[in-house]
Amino acid sequence: MPMQQPLEPSAGGAARRAPGGLSAAARRYGALPMPALDWNAQVERETAPLYARVKTVIPAIEWPFFAPYVKAINALKAERNAVILAHNYQTPEIYNCVADFVGDSLQLAREATKVDADIIVQCGVHFMAETSKILNPDKTVLIPDPRAGCSLAASITGADVRLLRAKFPGVPIVAYVNTSAEVKAEVDICCTSSNAIDVVESLGADTVVFLPDRYLASYVAAHTKVKIVSWHGACEVHERFTAEELRRYRTDDPSLQIIAHPECPPDVIAEADYTGSTAGMIDWVRRRRPRRVVMVTECSMADNVQAELPEVDFVRPCNLCPHMKRITLPKILDSLLHLREEVAIDPAIAARARRAVERMVNLRR
Ligand code: SF4
């Protein structure tokens, strides 16, 4: 098996800083001065409707720290003609108070194709920002911290995919969107956890190579007749959950509902009442309104859904994604002020990756 790659983004997709510290985007649009970040009665008044959205998950004592950033970021978005796309794993003050669009990878990829803005600020991890850039080559795509990687994206390179192609000639290759642009450029089609089974079956093949998540691959294999050849990657957050801890929760409260993400190991999924993508899990809780539920996924998502559904009691086995948590309000503000870090992808790689992403986005089943 090939060596695991480091978590930093690959050079092919790395953000670029122009000489002298200014990003290329800052030279195009100009940097802006730092706004005032004082907490005062006016800021309190202006941000009160936003605090009302998160008051069940952000203590009042913490709001004076967040509110000046929330106000400044929302003003800068208008000034920059920028939008913020935020993944479901972002913290509540980002997800509920500054994001224009929220969702899972597929929802964000779709939104990225529709945005009417000059600048996209991606609050998520690096492969998500790359996907936005792939779909919006003429827009400026920023990620507030380019070190926000992903253990799945880091588990495989474009060279690895070329080796798989040579080993399995004629077999279609599907890549989970949690991959770098250079990997997407080598595959036939991308998928997310929402549409993985549909994508695999859309190919009309007996066998499909599915990468890089071995657990999502085994989940797909359990729900299709197509033979799945998997890679050895794993999400460092979801693989930490154990079936035993879920059984303990169930013993303590037999009425507890357990819903799990398909990046979890198979014995964890076997304990779940429902398995689906982050968007699927949120929909499930919205529709079913369980009295108590445990979302077996990154723990910020429970906070975000709790803010919307205060009557549901969320049990929180807190597994944080350290990469998602690199994105903070101060870094988003810095990103909008100085237009960094800009995501740049070799145009030839981006064009090939776009084919695989658009094939997924356009799939209708
Ligand atoms: S939660 Fe897992 S799959 Fe998602 S970004 Fe973090 S490491 Fe990657």
PDB file of N, CA and C in Angstrom, residues 29-93:
ATOM      1  N   TYR A  29      -8.481  43.260  -5.971  1.00  0.00           N
ATOM      2  CA  TYR A  29      -9.616  43.970  -5.354  1.00  0.00           C
ATOM      3  C   TYR A  29      -9.192  45.001  -4.315  1.00  0.00           C
ATOM      4  N   GLY A  30      -7.959  44.901  -3.815  1.00  0.00           N
ATOM      5  CA  GLY A  30      -7.504  45.821  -2.771  1.00  0.00           C
ATOM      6  C   GLY A  30      -7.836  45.297  -1.382  1.00  0.00           C
ATOM      7  N   ALA A  31      -6.912  45.451  -0.449  1.00  0.00           N
ATOM      8  CA  ALA A  31      -7.169  45.055   0.939  1.00  0.00           C
ATOM      9  C   ALA A  31      -7.985  46.160   1.610  1.00  0.00           C
ATOM     10  N   LEU A  32      -8.676  45.828   2.668  1.00  0.00           N
ATOM     11  CA  LEU A  32      -9.497  46.808   3.382  1.00  0.00           C
ATOM     12  C   LEU A  32      -8.972  46.963   4.805  1.00  0.00           C
ATOM     13  N   PRO A  33      -9.237  48.122   5.441  1.00  0.00           N
ATOM     14  CA  PRO A  33      -8.743  48.306   6.820  1.00  0.00           C
ATOM     15  C   PRO A  33      -9.533  47.453   7.817  1.00  0.00           C
ATOM     16  N   MET A  34      -8.901  47.154   8.918  1.00  0.00           N
ATOM     17  CA  MET A  34      -9.559  46.374   9.981  1.00  0.00           C
ATOM     18  C   MET A  34     -10.719  47.171  10.566  1.00  0.00           C
ATOM     19  N   PRO A  35     -11.937  46.604  10.608  1.00  0.00           N
ATOM     20  CA  PRO A  35     -13.063  47.323  11.214  1.00  0.00           C
ATOM     21  C   PRO A  35     -12.955  47.312  12.746  1.00  0.00           C
ATOM     22  N   ALA A  36     -13.747  48.166  13.364  1.00  0.00           N
ATOM     23  CA  ALA A  36     -13.794  48.156  14.833  1.00  0.00           C
ATOM     24  C   ALA A  36     -14.419  46.840  15.296  1.00  0.00           C
ATOM     25  N   LEU A  37     -13.864  46.297  16.382  1.00  0.00           N
ATOM     26  CA  LEU A  37     -14.401  45.028  16.897  1.00  0.00           C
ATOM     27  C   LEU A  37     -14.825  45.195  18.359  1.00  0.00           C
ATOM     28  N   ASP A  38     -15.410  46.357  18.645  1.00  0.00           N
ATOM     29  CA  ASP A  38     -15.838  46.622  20.029  1.00  0.00           C
ATOM     30  C   ASP A  38     -17.194  45.985  20.290  1.00  0.00           C
ATOM     31  N   TRP A  39     -17.391  45.608  21.525  1.00  0.00           N
ATOM     32  CA  TRP A  39     -18.707  45.160  21.990  1.00  0.00           C
ATOM     33  C   TRP A  39     -19.371  46.342  22.668  1.00  0.00           C
ATOM     34  N   ASN A  40     -20.491  46.793  22.139  1.00  0.00           N
ATOM     35  CA  ASN A  40     -21.193  47.929  22.743  1.00  0.00           C
ATOM     36  C   ASN A  40     -22.700  47.748  22.523  1.00  0.00           C
ATOM     37  N   ALA A  41     -23.471  48.716  22.989  1.00  0.00           N
ATOM     38  CA  ALA A  41     -24.938  48.575  22.931  1.00  0.00           C
ATOM     39  C   ALA A  41     -25.440  48.476  21.496  1.00  0.00           C
ATOM     40  N   GLN A  42     -24.798  49.219  20.597  1.00  0.00           N
ATOM     41  CA  GLN A  42     -25.239  49.188  19.200  1.00  0.00           C
ATOM     42  C   GLN A  42     -24.978  47.803  18.571  1.00  0.00           C
ATOM     43  N   VAL A  43     -23.802  47.256  18.829  1.00  0.00           N
ATOM     44  CA  VAL A  43     -23.489  45.914  18.293  1.00  0.00           C
ATOM     45  C   VAL A  43     -24.457  44.891  18.893  1.00  0.00           C
ATOM     46  N   GLU A  44     -24.712  45.036  20.181  1.00  0.00           N
ATOM     47  CA  GLU A  44     -25.636  44.110  20.840  1.00  0.00           C
ATOM     48  C   GLU A  44     -27.015  44.170  20.180  1.00  0.00           C
ATOM     49  N   ARG A  45     -27.476  45.387  19.922  1.00  0.00           N
ATOM     50  CA  ARG A  45     -28.802  45.571  19.315  1.00  0.00           C
ATOM     51  C   ARG A  45     -28.828  44.992  17.892  1.00  0.00           C
ATOM     52  N   GLU A  46     -27.826  45.340  17.119  1.00  0.00           N
ATOM     53  CA  GLU A  46     -27.828  44.914  15.709  1.00  0.00           C
ATOM     54  C   GLU A  46     -27.683  43.401  15.543  1.00  0.00           C
ATOM     55  N   THR A  47     -27.001  42.767  16.483  1.00  0.00           N
ATOM     56  CA  THR A  47     -26.787  41.326  16.337  1.00  0.00           C
ATOM     57  C   THR A  47     -27.799  40.496  17.135  1.00  0.00           C
ATOM     58  N   ALA A  48     -28.712  41.167  17.821  1.00  0.00           N
ATOM     59  CA  ALA A  48     -29.674  40.426  18.661  1.00  0.00           C
ATOM     60  C   ALA A  48     -30.472  39.377  17.866  1.00  0.00           C
ATOM     61  N   PRO A  49     -30.953  39.676  16.630  1.00  0.00           N
ATOM     62  CA  PRO A  49     -31.710  38.637  15.900  1.00  0.00           C
ATOM     63  C   PRO A  49     -30.848  37.410  15.583  1.00  0.00           C
ATOM     64  N   LEU A  50     -29.552  37.630  15.374  1.00  0.00           N
ATOM     65  CA  LEU A  50     -28.675  36.487  15.097  1.00  0.00           C
ATOM     66  C   LEU A  50     -28.415  35.698  16.378  1.00  0.00           C
ATOM     67  N   TYR A  51     -28.256  36.431  17.481  1.00  0.00           N
ATOM     68  CA  TYR A  51     -28.032  35.692  18.739  1.00  0.00           C
ATOM     69  C   TYR A  51     -29.254  34.838  19.095  1.00  0.00           C
ATOM     70  N   ALA A  52     -30.442  35.338  18.723  1.00  0.00           N
ATOM     71  CA  ALA A  52     -31.656  34.564  19.025  1.00  0.00           C
ATOM     72  C   ALA A  52     -31.601  33.178  18.354  1.00  0.00           C
ATOM     73  N   ARG A  53     -30.912  33.088  17.214  1.00  0.00           N
ATOM     74  CA  ARG A  53     -30.817  31.792  16.529  1.00  0.00           C
ATOM     75  C   ARG A  53     -29.923  30.797  17.263  1.00  0.00           C
ATOM     76  N   VAL A  54     -28.959  31.304  18.023  1.00  0.00           N
ATOM     77  CA  VAL A  54     -27.954  30.390  18.596  1.00  0.00           C
ATOM     78  C   VAL A  54     -27.948  30.380  20.122  1.00  0.00           C
ATOM     79  N   LYS A  55     -28.934  31.053  20.715  1.00  0.00           N
ATOM     80  CA  LYS A  55     -28.868  31.226  22.179  1.00  0.00           C
ATOM     81  C   LYS A  55     -28.945  29.901  22.928  1.00  0.00           C
ATOM     82  N   THR A  56     -29.488  28.855  22.300  1.00  0.00           N
ATOM     83  CA  THR A  56     -29.553  27.572  23.008  1.00  0.00           C
ATOM     84  C   THR A  56     -28.209  26.840  22.995  1.00  0.00           C
ATOM     85  N   VAL A  57     -27.293  27.273  22.132  1.00  0.00           N
ATOM     86  CA  VAL A  57     -26.004  26.563  22.061  1.00  0.00           C
ATOM     87  C   VAL A  57     -24.791  27.462  22.324  1.00  0.00           C
ATOM     88  N   ILE A  58     -24.988  28.790  22.350  1.00  0.00           N
ATOM     89  CA  ILE A  58     -23.876  29.696  22.689  1.00  0.00           C
ATOM     90  C   ILE A  58     -24.261  30.474  23.946  1.00  0.00           C
ATOM     91  N   PRO A  59     -23.529  30.292  25.059  1.00  0.00           N
ATOM     92  CA  PRO A  59     -23.879  31.001  26.296  1.00  0.00           C
ATOM     93  C   PRO A  59     -23.796  32.517  26.090  1.00  0.00           C
ATOM     94  N   ALA A  60     -24.674  33.258  26.778  1.00  0.00           N
ATOM     95  CA  ALA A  60     -24.715  34.723  26.646  1.00  0.00           C
ATOM     96  C   ALA A  60     -23.360  35.351  26.945  1.00  0.00           C
ATOM     97  N   ILE A  61     -22.630  34.724  27.840  1.00  0.00           N
ATOM     98  CA  ILE A  61     -21.326  35.306  28.225  1.00  0.00           C
ATOM     99  C   ILE A  61     -20.317  35.259  27.071  1.00  0.00           C
ATOM    100  N   GLU A  62     -20.540  34.355  26.107  1.00  0.00           N
ATOM    101  CA  GLU A  62     -19.601  34.232  24.975  1.00  0.00           C
ATOM    102  C   GLU A  62     -19.979  35.143  23.800  1.00  0.00           C
ATOM    103  N   TRP A  63     -21.246  35.577  23.743  1.00  0.00           N
ATOM    104  CA  TRP A  63     -21.687  36.330  22.576  1.00  0.00           C
ATOM    105  C   TRP A  63     -20.903  37.637  22.357  1.00  0.00           C
ATOM    106  N   PRO A  64     -20.528  38.390  23.414  1.00  0.00           N
ATOM    107  CA  PRO A  64     -19.753  39.616  23.173  1.00  0.00           C
ATOM    108  C   PRO A  64     -18.434  39.367  22.433  1.00  0.00           C
ATOM    109  N   PHE A  65     -17.898  38.166  22.498  1.00  0.00           N
ATOM    110  CA  PHE A  65     -16.703  37.877  21.710  1.00  0.00           C
ATOM    111  C   PHE A  65     -17.073  37.672  20.237  1.00  0.00           C
ATOM    112  N   PHE A  66     -18.155  36.928  19.988  1.00  0.00           N
ATOM    113  CA  PHE A  66     -18.509  36.595  18.604  1.00  0.00           C
ATOM    114  C   PHE A  66     -19.158  37.770  17.861  1.00  0.00           C
ATOM    115  N   ALA A  67     -20.020  38.518  18.563  1.00  0.00           N
ATOM    116  CA  ALA A  67     -20.889  39.489  17.877  1.00  0.00           C
ATOM    117  C   ALA A  67     -20.135  40.530  17.032  1.00  0.00           C
ATOM    118  N   PRO A  68     -19.058  41.160  17.548  1.00  0.00           N
ATOM    119  CA  PRO A  68     -18.373  42.152  16.699  1.00  0.00           C
ATOM    120  C   PRO A  68     -17.835  41.533  15.405  1.00  0.00           C
ATOM    121  N   TYR A  69     -17.360  40.276  15.474  1.00  0.00           N
ATOM    122  CA  TYR A  69     -16.882  39.605  14.260  1.00  0.00           C
ATOM    123  C   TYR A  69     -18.051  39.313  13.313  1.00  0.00           C
ATOM    124  N   VAL A  70     -19.162  38.865  13.868  1.00  0.00           N
ATOM    125  CA  VAL A  70     -20.334  38.553  13.037  1.00  0.00           C
ATOM    126  C   VAL A  70     -20.773  39.808  12.284  1.00  0.00           C
ATOM    127  N   LYS A  71     -20.858  40.910  13.014  1.00  0.00           N
ATOM    128  CA  LYS A  71     -21.279  42.180  12.384  1.00  0.00           C
ATOM    129  C   LYS A  71     -20.281  42.584  11.293  1.00  0.00           C
ATOM    130  N   ALA A  72     -19.005  42.549  11.598  1.00  0.00           N
ATOM    131  CA  ALA A  72     -17.983  42.986  10.635  1.00  0.00           C
ATOM    132  C   ALA A  72     -17.970  42.071   9.405  1.00  0.00           C
ATOM    133  N   ILE A  73     -18.095  40.778   9.609  1.00  0.00           N
ATOM    134  CA  ILE A  73     -18.053  39.828   8.479  1.00  0.00           C
ATOM    135  C   ILE A  73     -19.269  40.045   7.576  1.00  0.00           C
ATOM    136  N   ASN A  74     -20.431  40.226   8.158  1.00  0.00           N
ATOM    137  CA  ASN A  74     -21.633  40.409   7.322  1.00  0.00           C
ATOM    138  C   ASN A  74     -21.557  41.719   6.523  1.00  0.00           C
ATOM    139  N   ALA A  75     -20.962  42.758   7.122  1.00  0.00           N
ATOM    140  CA  ALA A  75     -20.796  44.022   6.378  1.00  0.00           C
ATOM    141  C   ALA A  75     -19.777  43.846   5.250  1.00  0.00           C
ATOM    142  N   LEU A  76     -18.693  43.144   5.547  1.00  0.00           N
ATOM    143  CA  LEU A  76     -17.649  42.944   4.527  1.00  0.00           C
ATOM    144  C   LEU A  76     -18.127  42.078   3.366  1.00  0.00           C
ATOM    145  N   LYS A  77     -18.980  41.128   3.663  1.00  0.00           N
ATOM    146  CA  LYS A  77     -19.518  40.274   2.574  1.00  0.00           C
ATOM    147  C   LYS A  77     -20.216  41.155   1.542  1.00  0.00           C
ATOM    148  N   ALA A  78     -21.024  42.097   2.020  1.00  0.00           N
ATOM    149  CA  ALA A  78     -21.740  42.977   1.089  1.00  0.00           C
ATOM    150  C   ALA A  78     -20.745  43.847   0.324  1.00  0.00           C
ATOM    151  N   GLU A  79     -19.770  44.376   1.044  1.00  0.00           N
ATOM    152  CA  GLU A  79     -18.799  45.260   0.395  1.00  0.00           C
ATOM    153  C   GLU A  79     -17.981  44.523  -0.660  1.00  0.00           C
ATOM    154  N   ARG A  80     -17.668  43.259  -0.400  1.00  0.00           N
ATOM    155  CA  ARG A  80     -16.840  42.471  -1.308  1.00  0.00           C
ATOM    156  C   ARG A  80     -17.649  41.719  -2.370  1.00  0.00           C
ATOM    157  N   ASN A  81     -18.976  41.789  -2.311  1.00  0.00           N
ATOM    158  CA  ASN A  81     -19.831  40.925  -3.131  1.00  0.00           C
ATOM    159  C   ASN A  81     -19.382  39.467  -2.974  1.00  0.00           C
ATOM    160  N   ALA A  82     -19.319  39.039  -1.717  1.00  0.00           N
ATOM    161  CA  ALA A  82     -18.842  37.691  -1.377  1.00  0.00           C
ATOM    162  C   ALA A  82     -19.967  36.866  -0.767  1.00  0.00           C
ATOM    163  N   VAL A  83     -19.871  35.555  -0.911  1.00  0.00           N
ATOM    164  CA  VAL A  83     -20.782  34.666  -0.194  1.00  0.00           C
ATOM    165  C   VAL A  83     -19.958  33.690   0.633  1.00  0.00           C
ATOM    166  N   ILE A  84     -20.558  33.230   1.716  1.00  0.00           N
ATOM    167  CA  ILE A  84     -19.907  32.241   2.576  1.00  0.00           C
ATOM    168  C   ILE A  84     -20.667  30.930   2.452  1.00  0.00           C
ATOM    169  N   LEU A  85     -19.941  29.876   2.066  1.00  0.00           N
ATOM    170  CA  LEU A  85     -20.514  28.527   2.046  1.00  0.00           C
ATOM    171  C   LEU A  85     -19.978  27.803   3.271  1.00  0.00           C
ATOM    172  N   ALA A  86     -20.861  27.262   4.084  1.00  0.00           N
ATOM    173  CA  ALA A  86     -20.397  26.616   5.327  1.00  0.00           C
ATOM    174  C   ALA A  86     -20.906  25.180   5.415  1.00  0.00           C
ATOM    175  N   HIS A  87     -19.991  24.295   5.727  1.00  0.00           N
ATOM    176  CA  HIS A  87     -20.355  22.885   5.884  1.00  0.00           C
ATOM    177  C   HIS A  87     -21.093  22.674   7.207  1.00  0.00           C
ATOM    178  N   ASN A  88     -21.874  21.605   7.258  1.00  0.00           N
ATOM    179  CA  ASN A  88     -22.655  21.282   8.465  1.00  0.00           C
ATOM    180  C   ASN A  88     -21.786  21.101   9.713  1.00  0.00           C
ATOM    181  N   TYR A  89     -20.482  20.865   9.549  1.00  0.00           N
ATOM    182  CA  TYR A  89     -19.605  20.666  10.701  1.00  0.00           C
ATOM    183  C   TYR A  89     -18.986  21.965  11.211  1.00  0.00           C
ATOM    184  N   GLN A  90     -19.365  23.093  10.635  1.00  0.00           N
ATOM    185  CA  GLN A  90     -18.828  24.355  11.157  1.00  0.00           C
ATOM    186  C   GLN A  90     -19.519  24.702  12.476  1.00  0.00           C
ATOM    187  N   THR A  91     -18.858  25.527  13.272  1.00  0.00           N
ATOM    188  CA  THR A  91     -19.394  25.855  14.594  1.00  0.00           C
ATOM    189  C   THR A  91     -20.642  26.745  14.457  1.00  0.00           C
ATOM    190  N   PRO A  92     -21.507  26.762  15.492  1.00  0.00           N
ATOM    191  CA  PRO A  92     -22.812  27.435  15.357  1.00  0.00           C
ATOM    192  C   PRO A  92     -22.735  28.911  14.986  1.00  0.00           C
ATOM    193  N   GLU A  93     -21.733  29.636  15.485  1.00  0.00           N
ATOM    194  CA  GLU A  93     -21.685  31.073  15.165  1.00  0.00           C
ATOM    195  C   GLU A  93     -21.358  31.291  13.689  1.00  0.00           C
TER     196      GLU A  93
END
